[in-house]
Amino acid sequence: MLGVDDALRIVLDAVQPLSPVALTLLEAVGLVTAETVLADQDIPPFTNSAMDGYAVRAIDTSRASAREPVRLRVVGQLPAGYASPVQIVPGTAARIMTGAPLPDGADAVVRFEETDEPGRVTTGGYQGDKESWVGIVRAAKRLDNVRPPGEDVAVGDTIVRPGTCLGPAEIGLLAAINRAVVRVHPRPRIAILSTGDEVIDLGPPLQPGQIRNSNSYTLAAMTARVGAIPLMLGIARDRTEDLTEKLDLARSADLIVTSGGVSLGDYDMVKDVLREQGTVQIWQVRMKPGKPLAFGRVGSTPLLGLPGNPVAAAVSFEVFGIPALRRMMGHDDLEPPTIEATLLERIDNRGQRRHFVRAQVTRSPDGGWQVRTAGQQGAGVLSSLARANGLLVVPEELEVAEPGTRLQVRMFSS
Ligand code: AMP
Ligand code: MG
């Protein structure tokens, strides 16, 4: 029987990062870049104030104290958004707002809190004509509350490199340098097909012996959550013609995912159809839940055939499908974040299979992590998957995991 790691390697070797496309910034959120973007300008672009206060010459304030404020003549009001015509000569200051260009002659900003003015925000353009005075109550040092150009990003700095996943901060940096379009690996299109005469889609009441198609929705939700696009192909009946027809519709997808029809009973039908249309191997993988797994191609489209039991389908997709999707999306890290936690109860694991246990991870009293099972572990019990925040991994060779054992848990994204 094939091990989990070997099966995963075969699946990952069969898929590649998708050819890059140019997308606008907000289309590219969560996607992985396929280019290097260097800053062609400084952020911020000019020297500006980091505070609301007074732009001064630091040397003018060197004797300032609360008892004997230094009095400076106010020669301007400088809101953000305007170039400043003001010159700060010895003995003068200008009221300045956060983000306004530092006027010539000034080398520091004194916050309102360190003046005798309580402060109120100025807006709406340069107002240099009102003469007044301000008392500075604390000495400023050169460059206090001053942001130099390029403080954040300097010309030539790397903003993103190939393989960067675009989160809000990267999107903001690209916007800050006026980059509206970026080359990324596109969202893979994942065709999702359920099989089974008993499986009925949402809508009509169930007849005796029928069950609702939950797998397509679970798998589509997992697909959408990682940023790929699910294509709902519906349900193929347990007949070769129907499966053939549905698979034909799926050929333009980047990956076909089926559920059901790979257990010993149906096995031959799926195998026959897939053999006719491409290549497929059906494996028994040393894992629990989810022993049967099919993998191959329909024409040139890779196909991952999952077991039908709802949790077996979800766990197999988590273990083999999601890493494949992430690879197509250009991610370097294909596996979810994993933590080590102390087991709180005994788990039996006979049969030399890797057991992915639906689990609840919580904080332990000593500040570390502890883990317990999230309820019944039957391959059809989706409600315990809903209560889980991760999959506890009991290794193949561990027949009994005793309380107190430290084990790895693959965490779900929240
Ligand atoms: P199979 O792998 O086709 O033998 O199916 C195994 C079990 O999973 C059976 O109890 C099926 O009824 C159930 N099952 C198969 N497909 C689905 C589906 N799309 N949604 C929910 N349960 C399913
Ligand atoms: Mg079936």
Coordinates of C-alpha atoms and ligand atoms in Angstrom, one line a residue:
M1 CA 0.0 0.0 0.0
L2 CA 1.2 3.5 -0.9
G3 CA 2.3 5.8 1.9
V4 CA 0.8 9.3 2.2
D5 CA 4.1 11.1 1.5
D6 CA 4.7 9.0 -1.7
A7 CA 1.2 9.6 -2.9
L8 CA 1.5 13.3 -2.3
R9 CA 4.7 13.5 -4.2
I10 CA 3.2 11.8 -7.2
V11 CA 0.2 14.3 -7.1
L12 CA 2.5 17.3 -6.7
D13 CA 4.8 16.2 -9.5
A14 CA 1.9 16.1 -11.9
V15 CA 0.9 19.8 -11.4
Q16 CA 2.8 23.0 -12.0
P17 CA 2.4 26.7 -11.3
L18 CA -0.1 28.1 -13.8
S19 CA 1.2 30.6 -16.5
P20 CA 1.2 34.1 -15.1
V21 CA -1.4 36.7 -16.1
A22 CA -1.6 40.5 -15.4
L23 CA -4.3 41.4 -12.9
T24 CA -5.4 44.6 -11.2
L25 CA -4.4 44.9 -7.6
L26 CA -7.7 43.9 -6.1
E27 CA -8.1 40.9 -8.4
A28 CA -4.7 39.8 -7.2
V29 CA -5.3 39.7 -3.4
G30 CA -4.1 36.3 -2.0
L31 CA -2.4 35.4 -5.3
V32 CA 1.3 34.8 -5.8
T33 CA 3.5 37.1 -7.9
A34 CA 5.4 36.0 -10.9
E35 CA 7.6 39.0 -11.2
T36 CA 10.0 41.3 -9.3
V37 CA 8.7 44.8 -8.7
L38 CA 11.3 47.4 -7.7
A39 CA 10.3 50.7 -6.3
D40 CA 10.8 53.4 -8.9
Q41 CA 10.1 56.1 -6.4
D42 CA 10.6 56.9 -2.7
I43 CA 7.8 56.2 -0.1
P44 CA 7.2 58.8 1.3
P45 CA 8.2 60.9 -1.7
F46 CA 9.3 64.0 0.3
T47 CA 10.4 65.0 3.7
N48 CA 7.2 65.5 5.8
S49 CA 5.9 65.9 9.3
A50 CA 5.1 62.8 11.4
M51 CA 3.0 64.8 13.8
D52 CA 0.6 67.8 14.1
G53 CA 2.6 70.6 15.7
Y54 CA 5.2 73.2 14.8
A55 CA 8.0 73.0 12.3
V56 CA 11.1 74.6 13.9
R57 CA 14.8 74.9 13.8
A58 CA 15.8 72.6 16.6
I59 CA 18.6 74.9 17.6
D60 CA 16.1 77.7 18.3
T61 CA 14.4 75.4 21.0
S62 CA 17.5 74.3 22.8
R63 CA 16.7 76.4 25.9
A64 CA 13.0 75.6 26.0
S65 CA 11.4 74.5 29.3
A66 CA 7.9 74.5 30.8
R67 CA 8.9 77.3 33.1
E68 CA 10.5 79.4 30.3
P69 CA 9.0 78.5 27.0
V70 CA 10.9 79.7 23.9
R71 CA 8.7 82.0 21.9
L72 CA 8.7 81.7 18.2
R73 CA 6.9 83.9 15.6
V74 CA 4.4 81.8 13.6
V75 CA 5.0 82.4 9.9
G76 CA 2.6 80.0 8.3
Q77 CA 0.0 77.2 8.5
L78 CA 0.9 74.1 6.6
P79 CA -1.8 71.5 6.0
A80 CA -1.1 68.2 4.2
G81 CA -1.4 68.3 0.5
Y82 CA 0.3 71.5 -0.5
A83 CA 3.9 72.5 -1.3
S84 CA 5.1 75.0 1.2
P85 CA 6.3 78.5 0.2
V86 CA 7.4 79.2 3.8
Q87 CA 11.0 79.8 5.0
I88 CA 11.8 79.1 8.6
V89 CA 14.4 81.6 9.6
P90 CA 15.9 82.0 13.1
G91 CA 13.1 82.8 15.7
T92 CA 10.2 81.5 13.6
A93 CA 8.0 78.4 13.3
A94 CA 5.2 77.2 11.1
R95 CA 2.1 75.3 12.3
I96 CA 2.3 72.0 10.4
M97 CA -0.1 69.0 10.1
T98 CA 0.9 65.3 9.7
G99 CA 2.0 64.6 6.2
A100 CA 2.7 68.2 5.2
P101 CA 6.0 68.9 3.5
L102 CA 8.6 70.2 6.0
P103 CA 9.3 73.8 5.1
D104 CA 12.7 75.1 4.1
G105 CA 14.9 76.0 7.0
A106 CA 13.0 73.7 9.5
D107 CA 14.8 70.5 10.8
A108 CA 12.3 69.3 13.5
V109 CA 8.7 69.2 14.4
V110 CA 7.5 70.0 18.0
R111 CA 4.2 68.3 18.8
F112 CA 1.3 70.5 20.0
E113 CA 1.6 68.8 23.3
E114 CA 5.0 70.4 23.8
T115 CA 3.8 73.9 23.0
D116 CA 1.4 76.2 24.8
E117 CA -1.1 75.7 22.0
P118 CA -3.7 72.9 22.6
G119 CA -3.8 72.2 18.8
R120 CA -6.5 72.0 16.3
V121 CA -6.2 70.6 12.8
T122 CA -5.7 72.9 9.9
T123 CA -7.1 72.1 6.5
G124 CA -7.6 73.7 3.1
G125 CA -4.4 75.2 1.8
Y126 CA -1.6 77.5 2.8
Q127 CA -2.6 80.2 5.3
G128 CA 0.5 82.3 5.8
D129 CA -0.9 85.6 6.6
K130 CA -2.1 85.3 10.2
E131 CA 0.7 86.6 12.5
S132 CA 0.9 84.9 15.9
W133 CA 3.3 83.5 18.4
V134 CA 3.8 80.0 19.9
G135 CA 5.6 79.0 23.1
I136 CA 7.8 75.8 22.9
V137 CA 8.1 74.1 26.3
R138 CA 10.6 71.4 25.4
A139 CA 13.8 71.3 23.4
A140 CA 13.6 69.5 20.1
K141 CA 16.4 67.5 18.5
R142 CA 17.2 67.6 14.8
L143 CA 14.8 65.4 12.8
D144 CA 12.4 64.9 15.7
N145 CA 9.0 63.9 14.2
V146 CA 10.4 64.3 10.7
R147 CA 10.0 61.5 8.1
P148 CA 12.7 61.5 5.4
P149 CA 11.9 60.6 1.8
G150 CA 12.3 56.8 1.3
E151 CA 11.9 56.1 5.0
D152 CA 9.5 53.3 4.2
V153 CA 10.7 52.2 0.7
A154 CA 13.6 53.8 -1.2
V155 CA 14.1 53.8 -5.0
G156 CA 15.4 50.4 -6.0
D157 CA 14.1 48.5 -3.1
T158 CA 12.3 45.3 -3.8
I159 CA 8.5 45.5 -3.2
V160 CA 7.6 42.0 -4.2
R161 CA 9.6 39.1 -5.7
P162 CA 8.4 36.0 -7.6
G163 CA 6.7 33.8 -5.0
T164 CA 5.4 36.6 -2.8
C165 CA 1.8 36.0 -1.7
L166 CA 0.0 39.3 -2.1
G167 CA -1.6 40.3 1.2
P168 CA -3.0 43.7 2.2
A169 CA 0.4 45.2 3.0
E170 CA 2.0 44.2 -0.4
I171 CA -1.1 45.5 -2.2
G172 CA -0.7 48.8 -0.3
L173 CA 3.0 49.1 -1.2
L174 CA 2.2 48.4 -4.9
A175 CA -0.5 51.1 -4.8
A176 CA 2.0 53.5 -3.1
I177 CA 4.3 53.3 -6.1
N178 CA 1.4 53.7 -8.5
R179 CA 1.5 50.0 -9.7
A180 CA -2.1 49.2 -10.7
V181 CA -1.4 45.9 -12.4
V182 CA 0.7 43.0 -11.3
R183 CA 1.7 39.6 -12.8
V184 CA 0.5 36.7 -10.8
H185 CA -0.3 33.0 -11.1
P186 CA -4.0 32.9 -11.8
R187 CA -6.7 31.2 -9.7
P188 CA -6.9 27.5 -10.8
R189 CA -10.3 26.4 -12.0
I190 CA -11.3 23.2 -10.2
A191 CA -14.0 21.0 -11.7
I192 CA -15.9 19.3 -9.0
L193 CA -18.0 16.2 -9.8
S194 CA -19.8 13.9 -7.4
T195 CA -20.7 10.3 -8.4
G196 CA -23.4 8.0 -7.2
D197 CA -27.0 7.0 -8.0
E198 CA -28.0 7.8 -4.5
V199 CA -26.7 11.4 -4.5
I200 CA -29.2 14.2 -5.1
D201 CA -28.4 17.9 -5.5
L202 CA -30.0 20.6 -3.4
G203 CA -33.7 21.2 -4.1
P204 CA -36.0 18.2 -4.7
P205 CA -37.2 16.2 -1.7
L206 CA -35.2 13.0 -1.1
Q207 CA -36.7 9.7 -2.2
P208 CA -36.1 6.5 -0.2
G209 CA -32.4 5.6 -0.3
Q210 CA -31.2 9.0 -1.6
I211 CA -28.8 11.3 0.2
R212 CA -28.0 14.9 -0.4
N213 CA -24.9 15.9 -2.3
S214 CA -22.8 17.5 0.4
N215 CA -19.4 16.6 -1.0
S216 CA -19.5 19.0 -3.9
Y217 CA -20.2 21.9 -1.6
T218 CA -17.6 20.9 1.0
L219 CA -14.9 20.6 -1.7
A220 CA -16.0 23.8 -3.5
A221 CA -15.8 25.7 -0.2
M222 CA -12.3 24.3 0.4
T223 CA -11.3 25.3 -3.1
A224 CA -12.7 28.8 -2.8
R225 CA -11.1 29.3 0.6
V226 CA -7.6 28.9 -0.8
G227 CA -8.4 31.3 -3.6
A228 CA -9.1 28.9 -6.5
I229 CA -12.4 28.8 -8.5
P230 CA -14.8 25.8 -8.1
L231 CA -16.7 24.7 -11.2
M232 CA -19.8 22.8 -10.1
L233 CA -20.2 19.9 -12.5
G234 CA -23.0 18.2 -10.7
I235 CA -23.5 14.5 -10.1
A236 CA -22.6 11.6 -12.4
R237 CA -24.8 8.5 -12.1
D238 CA -23.1 5.2 -11.7
R239 CA -23.1 4.6 -15.4
T240 CA -20.1 4.8 -17.7
E241 CA -21.9 7.0 -20.3
D242 CA -22.9 9.6 -17.7
L243 CA -19.4 9.7 -16.1
T244 CA -17.8 10.0 -19.6
E245 CA -20.1 12.8 -20.6
K246 CA -19.5 14.8 -17.4
L247 CA -15.8 14.3 -17.6
D248 CA -15.8 15.7 -21.1
L249 CA -17.2 18.9 -19.8
A250 CA -14.4 19.2 -17.3
R251 CA -11.5 19.0 -19.6
S252 CA -10.8 22.7 -19.7
A253 CA -10.4 22.8 -15.9
D254 CA -6.9 22.9 -14.3
L255 CA -7.9 20.0 -12.1
I256 CA -10.8 17.6 -11.9
V257 CA -11.9 16.4 -8.5
T258 CA -14.4 13.6 -8.2
S259 CA -15.9 12.1 -5.1
G260 CA -17.2 8.6 -4.7
G261 CA -16.8 5.6 -7.0
V262 CA -13.3 4.7 -6.0
S263 CA -14.2 2.2 -3.3
L264 CA -14.0 -1.5 -4.1
G265 CA -17.6 -1.7 -5.2
D266 CA -17.5 0.9 -7.9
Y267 CA -13.9 0.9 -8.6
D268 CA -14.1 -0.8 -11.9
M269 CA -16.5 1.6 -13.6
V270 CA -14.4 4.6 -12.7
K271 CA -11.2 2.9 -13.7
D272 CA -12.6 1.7 -17.0
V273 CA -13.9 5.2 -17.9
L274 CA -10.7 6.9 -16.9
R275 CA -8.6 4.4 -18.7
E276 CA -10.6 5.0 -21.9
Q277 CA -10.2 8.8 -21.5
G278 CA -6.6 9.1 -20.3
T279 CA -4.6 7.4 -17.6
V280 CA -5.5 6.7 -14.0
Q281 CA -4.1 4.8 -11.1
I282 CA -6.3 3.8 -8.1
W283 CA -4.3 3.5 -5.0
Q284 CA -4.9 2.3 -1.5
V285 CA -3.2 5.0 0.6
R286 CA -2.1 4.2 4.1
M287 CA -4.3 6.8 5.8
K288 CA -7.4 7.0 7.8
P289 CA -10.0 8.2 6.9
G290 CA -9.8 7.8 3.2
K291 CA -8.0 4.7 2.0
P292 CA -9.0 4.6 -1.7
L293 CA -7.7 7.4 -3.9
A294 CA -7.5 7.7 -7.7
F295 CA -5.1 9.9 -9.6
G296 CA -4.4 10.3 -13.3
R297 CA -5.4 12.4 -16.3
V298 CA -8.4 12.9 -18.5
G299 CA -6.8 13.9 -21.7
S300 CA -4.2 16.2 -20.4
T301 CA -6.2 17.4 -17.3
P302 CA -5.1 16.0 -14.0
L303 CA -7.8 14.2 -12.0
L304 CA -8.0 13.5 -8.3
G305 CA -10.6 10.9 -7.4
L306 CA -11.6 11.1 -3.7
P307 CA -13.6 8.6 -1.7
G308 CA -17.3 9.3 -1.3
N309 CA -17.6 9.3 2.5
P310 CA -17.9 13.0 3.4
V311 CA -15.0 13.2 5.8
A312 CA -12.8 10.9 3.8
A313 CA -13.4 13.1 0.8
A314 CA -12.6 16.3 2.8
V315 CA -9.5 15.0 4.5
S316 CA -8.2 13.5 1.3
F317 CA -8.7 16.8 -0.5
E318 CA -7.0 18.6 2.4
V319 CA -4.0 16.3 2.3
F320 CA -3.6 15.9 -1.5
G321 CA -5.8 18.4 -3.2
I322 CA -5.1 21.7 -1.4
P323 CA -1.3 21.3 -1.7
A324 CA -1.8 20.7 -5.4
L325 CA -3.9 23.8 -5.8
R326 CA -1.4 25.8 -3.8
R327 CA 1.4 24.6 -6.2
M328 CA -0.7 25.6 -9.2
M329 CA -1.1 29.0 -7.6
G330 CA 2.7 29.4 -7.3
H331 CA 3.0 29.0 -3.5
D332 CA 6.3 27.7 -2.1
D333 CA 4.8 26.5 1.2
L334 CA 2.2 23.9 0.2
E335 CA 1.3 22.6 3.7
P336 CA -0.8 24.2 6.3
P337 CA 0.7 25.7 9.5
T338 CA 1.4 22.8 11.9
I339 CA 1.8 23.0 15.7
E340 CA 2.9 20.5 18.3
A341 CA 0.3 19.8 21.1
T342 CA 0.0 17.5 24.1
L343 CA -2.6 14.8 23.6
L344 CA -5.3 14.8 26.4
E345 CA -6.8 11.4 25.7
R346 CA -5.9 7.9 24.4
I347 CA -6.2 7.2 20.6
D348 CA -6.0 3.8 19.1
N349 CA -4.4 3.5 15.7
R350 CA -4.1 -0.1 14.7
G351 CA -3.5 -1.0 11.1
Q352 CA -0.3 0.9 10.2
R353 CA -2.1 3.9 8.7
R354 CA -1.6 7.6 9.2
H355 CA -4.6 8.7 11.2
F356 CA -5.9 12.3 10.6
V357 CA -8.0 12.8 13.7
R358 CA -10.5 15.6 13.7
A359 CA -9.3 17.5 16.7
Q360 CA -9.7 20.6 18.9
V361 CA -6.6 22.4 19.9
T362 CA -6.8 24.7 22.9
R363 CA -4.4 26.6 25.2
S364 CA -3.0 24.5 28.0
P365 CA -2.6 25.9 31.5
D366 CA 1.2 26.1 31.0
G367 CA 0.7 28.3 28.0
G368 CA 1.4 25.7 25.4
W369 CA -1.1 23.8 23.2
Q370 CA -3.2 20.8 24.1
V371 CA -5.4 18.7 21.8
R372 CA -8.4 16.4 22.2
T373 CA -10.6 14.7 19.6
A374 CA -13.5 16.7 18.2
G375 CA -16.0 13.9 18.5
Q376 CA -16.9 10.7 16.6
Q377 CA -14.4 9.8 14.0
G378 CA -16.5 7.8 11.5
A379 CA -15.7 8.6 7.9
G380 CA -19.3 9.9 7.4
V381 CA -19.4 12.1 10.5
L382 CA -19.0 15.6 9.1
S383 CA -20.3 17.3 12.3
S384 CA -17.1 16.4 14.1
L385 CA -15.1 18.0 11.3
A386 CA -17.2 21.1 11.8
R387 CA -16.2 21.1 15.5
A388 CA -12.5 20.6 14.7
N389 CA -9.9 23.4 14.3
G390 CA -7.2 21.0 13.0
L391 CA -6.3 17.5 12.0
L392 CA -4.2 15.7 14.6
V393 CA -1.7 13.4 12.9
V394 CA -1.1 10.0 14.5
P395 CA 1.9 8.4 12.7
E396 CA 1.5 5.0 11.0
E397 CA 3.8 3.2 13.4
L398 CA 2.1 4.5 16.6
E399 CA -0.4 1.8 17.5
V400 CA -1.6 3.7 20.6
A401 CA -1.1 7.3 21.3
E402 CA -1.2 7.7 25.1
P403 CA -2.3 10.9 26.9
G404 CA 0.7 13.2 27.3
T405 CA 2.2 12.3 23.9
R406 CA 3.3 15.3 21.9
L407 CA 1.9 15.2 18.4
Q408 CA 1.6 17.4 15.3
V409 CA -1.6 19.1 14.4
R410 CA -2.3 20.5 10.9
M411 CA -4.3 23.7 11.7
F412 CA -7.3 24.8 9.6
S413 CA -7.4 28.5 8.5
S414 CA -10.1 30.3 10.5
Ligands
AMP1 P1 -18.6 5.6 -2.5 O1 -17.2 6.0 -2.3 O2 -19.2 6.0 -3.8 O3 -18.8 4.2 -2.2 O4 -19.4 6.4 -1.4 C1 -19.2 6.2 0.0 C2 -20.2 6.8 0.9 O5 -20.2 8.2 0.7 C3 -21.6 6.4 0.6 O6 -22.3 6.3 1.8 C4 -22.2 7.5 -0.2 O7 -23.6 7.6 -0.1 C5 -21.5 8.7 0.3 N1 -21.4 9.7 -0.6 C6 -20.9 9.6 -1.9 N2 -21.0 10.7 -2.6 C7 -21.5 11.6 -1.7 C8 -21.8 13.0 -1.9 N3 -21.5 13.7 -3.0 N4 -22.2 13.7 -0.8 C9 -22.5 13.0 0.4 N5 -22.2 11.7 0.5 C10 -21.7 11.0 -0.5
MG2 MG -20.7 5.6 -5.0

